[in-house]
mmCIF file of N, CA and C in Angstrom:
data_model
loop_
_atom_site.group_PDB
_atom_site.id
_atom_site.type_symbol
_atom_site.label_atom_id
_atom_site.label_comp_id
_atom_site.label_asym_id
_atom_site.label_seq_id
_atom_site.Cartn_x
_atom_site.Cartn_y
_atom_site.Cartn_z
ATOM 1 N N UNK A 1 -37.041 -37.206 50.151
ATOM 2 C CA UNK A 1 -36.043 -38.142 49.423
ATOM 3 C C UNK A 1 -36.720 -38.811 48.258
ATOM 4 N N UNK A 2 -36.151 -38.881 47.193
ATOM 5 C CA UNK A 2 -36.708 -39.457 46.003
ATOM 6 C C UNK A 2 -36.389 -40.950 46.101
ATOM 7 N N UNK A 3 -37.040 -41.799 45.280
ATOM 8 C CA UNK A 3 -36.940 -43.176 45.131
ATOM 9 C C UNK A 3 -35.517 -43.355 44.363
ATOM 10 N N UNK A 4 -34.754 -44.326 44.795
ATOM 11 C CA UNK A 4 -33.639 -44.688 44.182
ATOM 12 C C UNK A 4 -33.716 -45.795 43.312
ATOM 13 N N UNK A 5 -32.661 -46.206 42.546
ATOM 14 C CA UNK A 5 -32.679 -47.228 41.613
ATOM 15 C C UNK A 5 -32.894 -48.579 42.250
ATOM 16 N N UNK A 6 -32.578 -48.729 43.423
ATOM 17 C CA UNK A 6 -32.789 -50.037 44.178
ATOM 18 C C UNK A 6 -34.163 -50.281 44.874
ATOM 19 N N UNK A 7 -34.927 -49.306 44.766
ATOM 20 C CA UNK A 7 -36.238 -49.435 45.220
ATOM 21 C C UNK A 7 -36.451 -49.222 46.696
ATOM 22 N N UNK A 8 -35.437 -48.444 47.412
ATOM 23 C CA UNK A 8 -35.740 -48.174 48.753
ATOM 24 C C UNK A 8 -36.292 -46.857 48.957
ATOM 25 N N UNK A 9 -37.656 -46.773 48.942
ATOM 26 C CA UNK A 9 -38.218 -45.612 48.805
ATOM 27 C C UNK A 9 -39.015 -45.104 49.995
ATOM 28 N N UNK A 10 -39.128 -45.929 50.930
ATOM 29 C CA UNK A 10 -40.051 -45.608 52.105
ATOM 30 C C UNK A 10 -39.325 -45.576 53.420
ATOM 31 N N UNK A 11 -38.383 -44.521 53.576
ATOM 32 C CA UNK A 11 -37.639 -44.423 54.856
ATOM 33 C C UNK A 11 -37.396 -42.912 54.981
ATOM 34 N N UNK A 12 -37.248 -42.586 56.325
ATOM 35 C CA UNK A 12 -36.891 -41.211 56.747
ATOM 36 C C UNK A 12 -35.620 -41.336 57.527
ATOM 37 N N UNK A 13 -34.742 -40.398 57.482
ATOM 38 C CA UNK A 13 -33.589 -40.270 58.325
ATOM 39 C C UNK A 13 -34.027 -39.639 59.604
ATOM 40 N N UNK A 14 -33.592 -40.202 60.763
ATOM 41 C CA UNK A 14 -33.771 -39.689 62.069
ATOM 42 C C UNK A 14 -33.063 -38.509 62.329
ATOM 43 N N UNK A 15 -33.461 -37.634 63.287
ATOM 44 C CA UNK A 15 -32.674 -36.351 63.555
ATOM 45 C C UNK A 15 -31.315 -36.656 64.002
ATOM 46 N N UNK A 16 -30.535 -35.825 63.715
ATOM 47 C CA UNK A 16 -28.963 -35.975 63.989
ATOM 48 C C UNK A 16 -28.093 -34.968 63.233
ATOM 49 N N UNK A 17 -26.780 -35.213 63.296
ATOM 50 C CA UNK A 17 -25.880 -34.494 62.533
ATOM 51 C C UNK A 17 -26.293 -34.428 61.079
ATOM 52 N N UNK A 18 -25.684 -33.444 60.261
ATOM 53 C CA UNK A 18 -26.038 -33.300 58.928
ATOM 54 C C UNK A 18 -25.622 -34.597 58.190
ATOM 55 N N UNK A 19 -26.375 -34.744 57.070
ATOM 56 C CA UNK A 19 -26.001 -35.921 56.101
ATOM 57 C C UNK A 19 -25.201 -35.560 55.018
ATOM 58 N N UNK A 20 -24.216 -36.417 54.581
ATOM 59 C CA UNK A 20 -23.404 -36.141 53.430
ATOM 60 C C UNK A 20 -24.429 -36.216 52.139
ATOM 61 N N UNK A 21 -24.184 -35.373 51.192
ATOM 62 C CA UNK A 21 -24.992 -35.229 49.924
ATOM 63 C C UNK A 21 -25.386 -36.513 49.346
ATOM 64 N N UNK A 22 -24.382 -37.355 49.067
ATOM 65 C CA UNK A 22 -24.758 -38.699 48.372
ATOM 66 C C UNK A 22 -24.429 -39.884 49.225
ATOM 67 N N UNK A 23 -25.137 -41.044 48.822
ATOM 68 C CA UNK A 23 -24.952 -42.173 49.616
ATOM 69 C C UNK A 23 -23.644 -42.832 49.372
ATOM 70 N N UNK A 24 -23.286 -43.750 50.267
ATOM 71 C CA UNK A 24 -21.868 -44.475 50.108
ATOM 72 C C UNK A 24 -22.252 -45.949 49.910
ATOM 73 N N UNK A 25 -21.177 -46.739 49.568
ATOM 74 C CA UNK A 25 -21.339 -48.221 49.434
ATOM 75 C C UNK A 25 -21.613 -48.983 50.540
ATOM 76 N N UNK A 26 -20.794 -48.599 51.517
ATOM 77 C CA UNK A 26 -20.984 -49.354 52.982
ATOM 78 C C UNK A 26 -20.637 -48.359 54.088
ATOM 79 N N UNK A 27 -21.095 -48.788 55.280
ATOM 80 C CA UNK A 27 -21.034 -47.866 56.477
ATOM 81 C C UNK A 27 -19.610 -47.738 56.977
ATOM 82 N N UNK A 28 -18.642 -48.587 56.501
ATOM 83 C CA UNK A 28 -17.411 -48.419 56.934
ATOM 84 C C UNK A 28 -16.426 -47.728 55.896
ATOM 85 N N UNK A 29 -17.128 -47.044 54.940
ATOM 86 C CA UNK A 29 -16.341 -46.235 54.009
ATOM 87 C C UNK A 29 -15.396 -45.188 54.688
ATOM 88 N N UNK A 30 -14.236 -45.049 54.122
ATOM 89 C CA UNK A 30 -13.270 -44.130 54.422
ATOM 90 C C UNK A 30 -13.241 -42.785 53.619
ATOM 91 N N UNK A 31 -13.456 -43.110 52.401
ATOM 92 C CA UNK A 31 -13.424 -42.149 51.396
ATOM 93 C C UNK A 31 -14.853 -41.864 50.699
ATOM 94 N N UNK A 32 -14.994 -40.651 50.214
ATOM 95 C CA UNK A 32 -16.229 -40.583 49.301
ATOM 96 C C UNK A 32 -15.963 -39.379 48.301
ATOM 97 N N UNK A 33 -16.249 -39.717 47.052
ATOM 98 C CA UNK A 33 -16.078 -38.765 45.969
ATOM 99 C C UNK A 33 -17.542 -38.134 45.782
ATOM 100 N N UNK A 34 -17.480 -36.746 45.956
ATOM 101 C CA UNK A 34 -18.636 -35.903 45.694
ATOM 102 C C UNK A 34 -18.441 -35.047 44.425
ATOM 103 N N UNK A 35 -19.126 -35.404 43.359
ATOM 104 C CA UNK A 35 -18.850 -34.675 42.116
ATOM 105 C C UNK A 35 -19.158 -33.237 42.047
ATOM 106 N N UNK A 36 -20.043 -32.710 43.024
ATOM 107 C CA UNK A 36 -20.311 -31.295 42.957
ATOM 108 C C UNK A 36 -19.989 -30.579 44.210
ATOM 109 N N UNK A 37 -18.884 -31.094 44.932
ATOM 110 C CA UNK A 37 -18.543 -30.375 46.070
ATOM 111 C C UNK A 37 -19.441 -30.599 47.313
ATOM 112 N N UNK A 38 -19.158 -29.875 48.475
ATOM 113 C CA UNK A 38 -20.077 -30.047 49.603
ATOM 114 C C UNK A 38 -19.781 -28.781 50.499
ATOM 115 N N UNK A 39 -20.893 -28.397 51.174
ATOM 116 C CA UNK A 39 -20.826 -27.291 52.144
ATOM 117 C C UNK A 39 -20.092 -27.706 53.532
ATOM 118 N N UNK A 40 -20.175 -29.016 53.777
ATOM 119 C CA UNK A 40 -19.536 -29.559 54.989
ATOM 120 C C UNK A 40 -18.178 -29.149 55.134
ATOM 121 N N UNK A 41 -17.680 -29.021 56.410
ATOM 122 C CA UNK A 41 -16.394 -28.509 56.605
ATOM 123 C C UNK A 41 -15.607 -29.594 57.414
ATOM 124 N N UNK A 42 -14.265 -29.439 57.257
ATOM 125 C CA UNK A 42 -13.392 -30.352 58.092
ATOM 126 C C UNK A 42 -13.583 -30.360 59.562
ATOM 127 N N UNK A 43 -13.508 -31.431 60.200
ATOM 128 C CA UNK A 43 -13.856 -31.447 61.679
ATOM 129 C C UNK A 43 -15.192 -31.493 62.063
ATOM 130 N N UNK A 44 -16.096 -31.439 61.034
ATOM 131 C CA UNK A 44 -17.548 -31.511 61.440
ATOM 132 C C UNK A 44 -18.003 -32.981 61.709
ATOM 133 N N UNK A 45 -18.960 -33.198 62.589
ATOM 134 C CA UNK A 45 -19.489 -34.505 62.849
ATOM 135 C C UNK A 45 -20.759 -34.614 61.795
ATOM 136 N N UNK A 46 -20.643 -35.560 60.946
ATOM 137 C CA UNK A 46 -21.661 -35.849 59.933
ATOM 138 C C UNK A 46 -22.158 -37.348 59.929
ATOM 139 N N UNK A 47 -23.114 -37.377 59.162
ATOM 140 C CA UNK A 47 -23.636 -38.844 58.929
ATOM 141 C C UNK A 47 -23.420 -39.203 57.479
ATOM 142 N N UNK A 48 -22.912 -40.445 57.320
ATOM 143 C CA UNK A 48 -22.876 -41.034 55.918
ATOM 144 C C UNK A 48 -23.992 -41.995 55.860
ATOM 145 N N UNK A 49 -24.539 -42.227 54.757
ATOM 146 C CA UNK A 49 -25.695 -43.102 54.677
ATOM 147 C C UNK A 49 -25.737 -43.940 53.352
ATOM 148 N N UNK A 50 -26.503 -45.026 53.479
ATOM 149 C CA UNK A 50 -26.683 -45.930 52.394
ATOM 150 C C UNK A 50 -27.956 -45.767 51.783
ATOM 151 N N UNK A 51 -28.132 -46.274 50.528
ATOM 152 C CA UNK A 51 -29.497 -46.069 49.912
ATOM 153 C C UNK A 51 -30.555 -46.860 50.701
ATOM 154 N N UNK A 52 -30.172 -47.815 51.664
ATOM 155 C CA UNK A 52 -31.172 -48.665 52.383
ATOM 156 C C UNK A 52 -31.772 -47.726 53.398
ATOM 157 N N UNK A 53 -31.056 -46.542 53.788
ATOM 158 C CA UNK A 53 -31.612 -45.794 54.785
ATOM 159 C C UNK A 53 -30.647 -45.954 56.164
ATOM 160 N N UNK A 54 -29.812 -46.738 56.154
ATOM 161 C CA UNK A 54 -28.800 -47.005 57.271
ATOM 162 C C UNK A 54 -27.899 -45.891 57.219
ATOM 163 N N UNK A 55 -27.662 -45.335 58.546
ATOM 164 C CA UNK A 55 -26.601 -44.186 58.706
ATOM 165 C C UNK A 55 -25.597 -44.534 59.616
ATOM 166 N N UNK A 56 -24.477 -43.852 59.740
ATOM 167 C CA UNK A 56 -23.431 -43.934 60.655
ATOM 168 C C UNK A 56 -22.868 -42.528 60.882
ATOM 169 N N UNK A 57 -22.660 -42.096 62.093
ATOM 170 C CA UNK A 57 -21.983 -40.895 62.486
ATOM 171 C C UNK A 57 -20.422 -41.033 62.449
ATOM 172 N N UNK A 58 -19.897 -40.054 61.765
ATOM 173 C CA UNK A 58 -18.436 -40.159 61.633
ATOM 174 C C UNK A 58 -17.884 -38.493 61.565
ATOM 175 N N UNK A 59 -16.655 -38.396 61.674
ATOM 176 C CA UNK A 59 -15.944 -37.048 61.673
ATOM 177 C C UNK A 59 -15.437 -36.952 60.260
ATOM 178 N N UNK A 60 -15.675 -35.682 59.733
ATOM 179 C CA UNK A 60 -15.076 -35.261 58.415
ATOM 180 C C UNK A 60 -13.573 -34.843 58.707
ATOM 181 N N UNK A 61 -12.766 -35.754 58.444
ATOM 182 C CA UNK A 61 -11.292 -35.462 58.717
ATOM 183 C C UNK A 61 -10.566 -34.602 57.663
ATOM 184 N N UNK A 62 -10.969 -34.810 56.462
ATOM 185 C CA UNK A 62 -10.429 -34.004 55.434
ATOM 186 C C UNK A 62 -11.369 -33.817 54.305
ATOM 187 N N UNK A 63 -11.346 -32.654 53.673
ATOM 188 C CA UNK A 63 -12.147 -32.281 52.464
ATOM 189 C C UNK A 63 -11.230 -31.773 51.506
ATOM 190 N N UNK A 64 -10.912 -32.633 50.506
ATOM 191 C CA UNK A 64 -9.838 -32.360 49.342
ATOM 192 C C UNK A 64 -10.586 -31.899 48.253
ATOM 193 N N UNK A 65 -10.354 -30.651 47.718
ATOM 194 C CA UNK A 65 -10.809 -30.138 46.536
ATOM 195 C C UNK A 65 -10.130 -30.663 45.308
ATOM 196 N N UNK A 66 -10.761 -30.973 44.254
ATOM 197 C CA UNK A 66 -10.024 -31.660 43.139
ATOM 198 C C UNK A 66 -10.084 -30.840 41.907
ATOM 199 N N UNK A 67 -8.918 -30.884 41.148
ATOM 200 C CA UNK A 67 -9.006 -30.287 39.734
ATOM 201 C C UNK A 67 -9.156 -31.485 38.835
ATOM 202 N N UNK A 68 -10.036 -31.484 37.817
ATOM 203 C CA UNK A 68 -10.420 -32.530 36.944
ATOM 204 C C UNK A 68 -9.396 -32.390 35.733
ATOM 205 N N UNK A 69 -8.697 -33.402 35.637
ATOM 206 C CA UNK A 69 -7.736 -33.577 34.481
ATOM 207 C C UNK A 69 -8.412 -34.517 33.430
ATOM 208 N N UNK A 70 -7.677 -34.593 32.307
ATOM 209 C CA UNK A 70 -8.241 -35.282 31.169
ATOM 210 C C UNK A 70 -8.337 -36.811 31.581
ATOM 211 N N UNK A 71 -7.618 -37.333 32.359
ATOM 212 C CA UNK A 71 -7.802 -38.680 32.943
ATOM 213 C C UNK A 71 -7.388 -38.454 34.436
ATOM 214 N N UNK A 72 -8.367 -38.567 35.253
ATOM 215 C CA UNK A 72 -8.196 -38.589 36.822
ATOM 216 C C UNK A 72 -8.194 -37.142 37.375
ATOM 217 N N UNK A 73 -7.579 -36.943 38.509
ATOM 218 C CA UNK A 73 -7.763 -35.815 39.364
ATOM 219 C C UNK A 73 -6.395 -35.405 39.865
ATOM 220 N N UNK A 74 -6.336 -34.142 40.326
ATOM 221 C CA UNK A 74 -5.290 -33.639 41.090
ATOM 222 C C UNK A 74 -5.755 -32.829 42.218
ATOM 223 N N UNK A 75 -5.316 -33.055 43.443
ATOM 224 C CA UNK A 75 -5.648 -32.277 44.648
ATOM 225 C C UNK A 75 -5.294 -30.897 44.476
ATOM 226 N N UNK A 76 -6.234 -29.900 44.640
ATOM 227 C CA UNK A 76 -6.031 -28.543 44.533
ATOM 228 C C UNK A 76 -5.009 -27.974 45.482
ATOM 229 N N UNK A 77 -4.895 -28.482 46.668
ATOM 230 C CA UNK A 77 -3.952 -28.046 47.720
ATOM 231 C C UNK A 77 -2.542 -28.424 47.387
ATOM 232 N N UNK A 78 -1.735 -27.450 47.020
ATOM 233 C CA UNK A 78 -0.264 -27.711 46.543
ATOM 234 C C UNK A 78 0.380 -28.405 47.778
ATOM 235 N N UNK A 79 0.165 -28.267 48.953
ATOM 236 C CA UNK A 79 0.893 -28.875 50.049
ATOM 237 C C UNK A 79 0.639 -30.265 50.289
ATOM 238 N N UNK A 80 -0.526 -30.743 49.758
ATOM 239 C CA UNK A 80 -0.885 -32.197 49.874
ATOM 240 C C UNK A 80 -0.039 -33.004 48.970
ATOM 241 N N UNK A 81 0.746 -33.912 49.538
ATOM 242 C CA UNK A 81 1.725 -34.782 48.761
ATOM 243 C C UNK A 81 1.379 -36.216 48.697
ATOM 244 N N UNK A 82 0.368 -36.750 49.327
ATOM 245 C CA UNK A 82 -0.082 -38.136 49.381
ATOM 246 C C UNK A 82 -0.850 -38.445 48.212
ATOM 247 N N UNK A 83 -0.560 -39.673 47.669
ATOM 248 C CA UNK A 83 -1.327 -40.231 46.605
ATOM 249 C C UNK A 83 -2.622 -40.811 47.143
ATOM 250 N N UNK A 84 -3.694 -40.442 46.535
ATOM 251 C CA UNK A 84 -4.980 -41.003 47.018
ATOM 252 C C UNK A 84 -5.258 -42.409 46.423
ATOM 253 N N UNK A 85 -5.936 -43.353 47.169
ATOM 254 C CA UNK A 85 -6.365 -44.682 46.597
ATOM 255 C C UNK A 85 -7.578 -44.588 45.770
ATOM 256 N N UNK A 86 -7.383 -44.224 44.478
ATOM 257 C CA UNK A 86 -8.563 -43.943 43.730
ATOM 258 C C UNK A 86 -9.408 -45.063 43.600
ATOM 259 N N UNK A 87 -8.989 -46.366 43.516
ATOM 260 C CA UNK A 87 -9.911 -47.419 43.302
ATOM 261 C C UNK A 87 -10.753 -47.674 44.641
ATOM 262 N N UNK A 88 -10.134 -47.434 45.730
ATOM 263 C CA UNK A 88 -10.905 -47.445 47.007
ATOM 264 C C UNK A 88 -11.847 -46.400 47.055
ATOM 265 N N UNK A 89 -11.597 -45.226 46.681
ATOM 266 C CA UNK A 89 -12.485 -43.974 46.651
ATOM 267 C C UNK A 89 -13.672 -44.370 45.779
ATOM 268 N N UNK A 90 -13.364 -44.928 44.577
ATOM 269 C CA UNK A 90 -14.485 -45.383 43.672
ATOM 270 C C UNK A 90 -15.338 -46.444 44.394
ATOM 271 N N UNK A 91 -14.862 -47.495 44.873
ATOM 272 C CA UNK A 91 -15.480 -48.398 45.704
ATOM 273 C C UNK A 91 -16.361 -47.865 46.775
ATOM 274 N N UNK A 92 -15.790 -47.092 47.628
ATOM 275 C CA UNK A 92 -16.451 -46.635 48.769
ATOM 276 C C UNK A 92 -17.623 -45.593 48.418
ATOM 277 N N UNK A 93 -17.474 -44.972 47.072
ATOM 278 C CA UNK A 93 -18.401 -44.029 46.855
ATOM 279 C C UNK A 93 -19.544 -44.753 45.836
ATOM 280 N N UNK A 94 -19.348 -46.095 45.539
ATOM 281 C CA UNK A 94 -20.279 -46.737 44.842
ATOM 282 C C UNK A 94 -20.195 -46.451 43.291
ATOM 283 N N UNK A 95 -19.078 -45.949 42.796
ATOM 284 C CA UNK A 95 -18.833 -45.606 41.460
ATOM 285 C C UNK A 95 -18.106 -46.634 40.668
ATOM 286 N N UNK A 96 -18.060 -46.628 39.369
ATOM 287 C CA UNK A 96 -17.255 -47.414 38.665
ATOM 288 C C UNK A 96 -15.843 -46.599 38.487
ATOM 289 N N UNK A 97 -14.836 -47.297 38.637
ATOM 290 C CA UNK A 97 -13.461 -46.675 38.642
ATOM 291 C C UNK A 97 -13.098 -46.005 37.460
ATOM 292 N N UNK A 98 -13.488 -46.564 36.186
ATOM 293 C CA UNK A 98 -13.205 -45.915 35.016
ATOM 294 C C UNK A 98 -14.207 -44.720 34.708
ATOM 295 N N UNK A 99 -15.342 -44.670 35.362
ATOM 296 C CA UNK A 99 -16.389 -43.615 35.029
ATOM 297 C C UNK A 99 -15.735 -42.466 35.845
ATOM 298 N N UNK A 100 -15.267 -42.819 37.123
ATOM 299 C CA UNK A 100 -14.714 -41.722 37.926
ATOM 300 C C UNK A 100 -13.547 -40.919 37.332
ATOM 301 N N UNK A 101 -12.581 -41.823 36.838
ATOM 302 C CA UNK A 101 -11.382 -41.424 36.294
ATOM 303 C C UNK A 101 -11.587 -40.469 34.971
ATOM 304 N N UNK A 102 -12.619 -40.945 34.342
ATOM 305 C CA UNK A 102 -13.035 -40.129 33.034
ATOM 306 C C UNK A 102 -14.090 -39.164 33.344
ATOM 307 N N UNK A 103 -14.036 -38.649 34.482
ATOM 308 C CA UNK A 103 -15.138 -37.670 34.916
ATOM 309 C C UNK A 103 -15.334 -36.518 33.957
ATOM 310 N N UNK A 104 -14.234 -36.042 33.303
ATOM 311 C CA UNK A 104 -14.404 -34.896 32.501
ATOM 312 C C UNK A 104 -15.245 -35.256 31.245
ATOM 313 N N UNK A 105 -15.438 -36.601 30.872
ATOM 314 C CA UNK A 105 -16.243 -36.945 29.704
ATOM 315 C C UNK A 105 -17.646 -37.571 30.198
ATOM 316 N N UNK A 106 -17.742 -37.556 31.469
ATOM 317 C CA UNK A 106 -19.062 -38.070 32.043
ATOM 318 C C UNK A 106 -20.287 -37.225 31.605
ATOM 319 N N UNK A 107 -21.382 -37.735 31.465
ATOM 320 C CA UNK A 107 -22.577 -36.910 31.112
ATOM 321 C C UNK A 107 -23.091 -35.937 32.276
ATOM 322 N N UNK A 108 -22.739 -36.284 33.450
ATOM 323 C CA UNK A 108 -23.147 -35.620 34.613
ATOM 324 C C UNK A 108 -22.035 -34.451 35.022
ATOM 325 N N UNK A 109 -20.926 -34.489 34.267
ATOM 326 C CA UNK A 109 -19.700 -33.505 34.541
ATOM 327 C C UNK A 109 -20.338 -32.188 34.507
ATOM 328 N N UNK A 110 -19.944 -31.361 35.500
ATOM 329 C CA UNK A 110 -20.328 -29.889 35.403
ATOM 330 C C UNK A 110 -19.092 -29.031 35.651
ATOM 331 N N UNK A 111 -18.634 -28.375 34.728
ATOM 332 C CA UNK A 111 -17.258 -27.596 34.821
ATOM 333 C C UNK A 111 -17.446 -26.527 35.971
ATOM 334 N N UNK A 112 -18.497 -26.044 36.271
ATOM 335 C CA UNK A 112 -18.589 -24.998 37.261
ATOM 336 C C UNK A 112 -18.596 -25.582 38.736
ATOM 337 N N UNK A 113 -18.752 -26.918 38.913
ATOM 338 C CA UNK A 113 -18.646 -27.388 40.190
ATOM 339 C C UNK A 113 -17.696 -28.332 40.322
ATOM 340 N N UNK A 114 -16.697 -27.954 41.273
ATOM 341 C CA UNK A 114 -15.369 -28.627 41.522
ATOM 342 C C UNK A 114 -15.817 -29.923 42.349
ATOM 343 N N UNK A 115 -15.311 -31.117 42.035
ATOM 344 C CA UNK A 115 -15.540 -32.255 43.008
ATOM 345 C C UNK A 115 -14.612 -32.267 44.098
ATOM 346 N N UNK A 116 -15.008 -32.997 45.144
ATOM 347 C CA UNK A 116 -14.299 -32.968 46.363
ATOM 348 C C UNK A 116 -14.044 -34.594 46.781
ATOM 349 N N UNK A 117 -13.014 -34.913 47.497
ATOM 350 C CA UNK A 117 -12.915 -36.227 48.140
ATOM 351 C C UNK A 117 -13.050 -35.941 49.713
ATOM 352 N N UNK A 118 -14.025 -36.631 50.264
ATOM 353 C CA UNK A 118 -14.110 -36.580 51.825
ATOM 354 C C UNK A 118 -13.334 -37.716 52.378
ATOM 355 N N UNK A 119 -12.644 -37.378 53.420
ATOM 356 C CA UNK A 119 -11.973 -38.537 54.179
ATOM 357 C C UNK A 119 -12.558 -38.556 55.469
ATOM 358 N N UNK A 120 -13.170 -39.754 55.962
ATOM 359 C CA UNK A 120 -13.854 -39.815 57.141
ATOM 360 C C UNK A 120 -13.041 -40.536 58.148
ATOM 361 N N UNK A 121 -13.339 -40.099 59.340
ATOM 362 C CA UNK A 121 -12.518 -40.757 60.478
ATOM 363 C C UNK A 121 -13.799 -41.442 61.413
ATOM 364 N N UNK A 122 -13.682 -42.748 61.577
ATOM 365 C CA UNK A 122 -14.731 -43.519 62.262
ATOM 366 C C UNK A 122 -14.412 -43.266 63.690
ATOM 367 N N UNK A 123 -15.333 -42.958 64.639
ATOM 368 C CA UNK A 123 -15.105 -43.043 66.123
ATOM 369 C C UNK A 123 -14.999 -44.531 66.536
ATOM 370 N N UNK A 124 -14.195 -44.694 67.414
ATOM 371 C CA UNK A 124 -13.887 -45.904 68.048
ATOM 372 C C UNK A 124 -15.080 -46.390 68.853
ATOM 373 N N UNK A 125 -15.647 -47.475 68.682
ATOM 374 C CA UNK A 125 -16.842 -47.962 69.235
ATOM 375 C C UNK A 125 -16.281 -49.199 70.150
ATOM 376 N N UNK A 126 -16.521 -48.997 71.428
ATOM 377 C CA UNK A 126 -15.917 -49.977 72.398
ATOM 378 C C UNK A 126 -16.798 -51.266 72.262
ATOM 379 N N UNK A 127 -16.265 -52.366 72.187
ATOM 380 C CA UNK A 127 -17.019 -53.671 72.100
ATOM 381 C C UNK A 127 -17.400 -54.151 73.647
ATOM 382 N N UNK A 128 -18.626 -54.514 73.834
ATOM 383 C CA UNK A 128 -18.830 -54.891 75.205
ATOM 384 C C UNK A 128 -17.955 -56.154 75.713
ATOM 385 N N UNK A 129 -17.698 -56.228 76.913
ATOM 386 C CA UNK A 129 -16.720 -57.192 77.439
ATOM 387 C C UNK A 129 -17.652 -58.264 78.013
ATOM 388 N N UNK A 130 -17.023 -59.427 78.386
ATOM 389 C CA UNK A 130 -17.687 -60.534 78.949
ATOM 390 C C UNK A 130 -18.463 -59.999 80.304
ATOM 391 N N UNK A 131 -17.769 -59.154 81.075
ATOM 392 C CA UNK A 131 -18.334 -58.517 82.258
ATOM 393 C C UNK A 131 -19.672 -57.713 81.901
ATOM 394 N N UNK A 132 -19.562 -56.900 80.817
ATOM 395 C CA UNK A 132 -20.628 -56.125 80.406
ATOM 396 C C UNK A 132 -21.876 -57.004 80.091
ATOM 397 N N UNK A 133 -21.674 -58.102 79.284
ATOM 398 C CA UNK A 133 -22.685 -59.082 78.956
ATOM 399 C C UNK A 133 -23.248 -59.647 80.214
ATOM 400 N N UNK A 134 -22.447 -60.090 81.127
ATOM 401 C CA UNK A 134 -22.776 -60.773 82.368
ATOM 402 C C UNK A 134 -23.705 -59.767 83.244
ATOM 403 N N UNK A 135 -23.320 -58.583 83.341
ATOM 404 C CA UNK A 135 -24.110 -57.621 84.025
ATOM 405 C C UNK A 135 -25.387 -57.232 83.258
ATOM 406 N N UNK A 136 -25.382 -57.343 82.069
ATOM 407 C CA UNK A 136 -26.742 -56.931 81.372
ATOM 408 C C UNK A 136 -27.661 -58.199 81.572
ATOM 409 N N UNK A 137 -27.109 -59.395 81.490
ATOM 410 C CA UNK A 137 -27.995 -60.660 81.777
ATOM 411 C C UNK A 137 -28.524 -60.559 83.210
ATOM 412 N N UNK A 138 -27.662 -60.318 84.143
ATOM 413 C CA UNK A 138 -28.083 -60.237 85.612
ATOM 414 C C UNK A 138 -29.289 -59.131 85.701
ATOM 415 N N UNK A 139 -29.050 -58.012 85.057
ATOM 416 C CA UNK A 139 -30.008 -57.020 85.057
ATOM 417 C C UNK A 139 -31.388 -57.306 84.495
ATOM 418 N N UNK A 140 -31.379 -58.112 83.424
ATOM 419 C CA UNK A 140 -32.495 -58.608 82.862
ATOM 420 C C UNK A 140 -33.108 -59.625 83.700
ATOM 421 N N UNK A 141 -32.378 -60.458 84.234
ATOM 422 C CA UNK A 141 -32.905 -61.549 85.223
ATOM 423 C C UNK A 141 -33.608 -60.818 86.388
ATOM 424 N N UNK A 142 -33.059 -59.786 86.926
ATOM 425 C CA UNK A 142 -33.554 -59.133 88.071
ATOM 426 C C UNK A 142 -34.871 -58.380 87.831
ATOM 427 N N UNK A 143 -35.079 -57.978 86.549
ATOM 428 C CA UNK A 143 -36.213 -57.115 86.177
ATOM 429 C C UNK A 143 -37.398 -58.102 85.707
ATOM 430 N N UNK A 144 -37.156 -59.331 85.430
ATOM 431 C CA UNK A 144 -38.151 -60.271 85.033
ATOM 432 C C UNK A 144 -39.305 -60.319 85.898
ATOM 433 N N UNK A 145 -39.225 -60.241 87.163
ATOM 434 C CA UNK A 145 -40.193 -60.487 88.080
ATOM 435 C C UNK A 145 -41.023 -59.198 88.348
ATOM 436 N N UNK A 146 -40.426 -58.063 87.843
ATOM 437 C CA UNK A 146 -40.947 -56.673 88.058
ATOM 438 C C UNK A 146 -41.778 -56.194 86.991
ATOM 439 N N UNK A 147 -41.921 -56.972 85.839
ATOM 440 C CA UNK A 147 -42.614 -56.533 84.582
ATOM 441 C C UNK A 147 -44.172 -56.688 84.719
#
């Protein structure tokens, strides 16, 4: 992993599901714009990551191939009828909205590589109940004398 612009250079990702190609803005991101596509497939369990090295396991719910227009994008799948929240996609991806919408004129644009938008489903993480906290406390108290 090369050094990034924010100076987080000394971390290694632990073993686990495959990582998405680019970093995201926050671990609660629902969307991600990947300018050069991805080999990951819908339904796959993947890890999104931040430049700080933090990761989160999510499910790749949808992978939408895009056609680059003069301004903006169009989803390549003709059966897809929903409008995408482009400002949220830019925010989650850590991109400037105008840079993303003018992707055709961006210096990193590559006409041979079609961009995609990844839609992530976050697994439900149960929050510990008061009973769970109490049992954990009792377990710790019981084991204090055995250490």
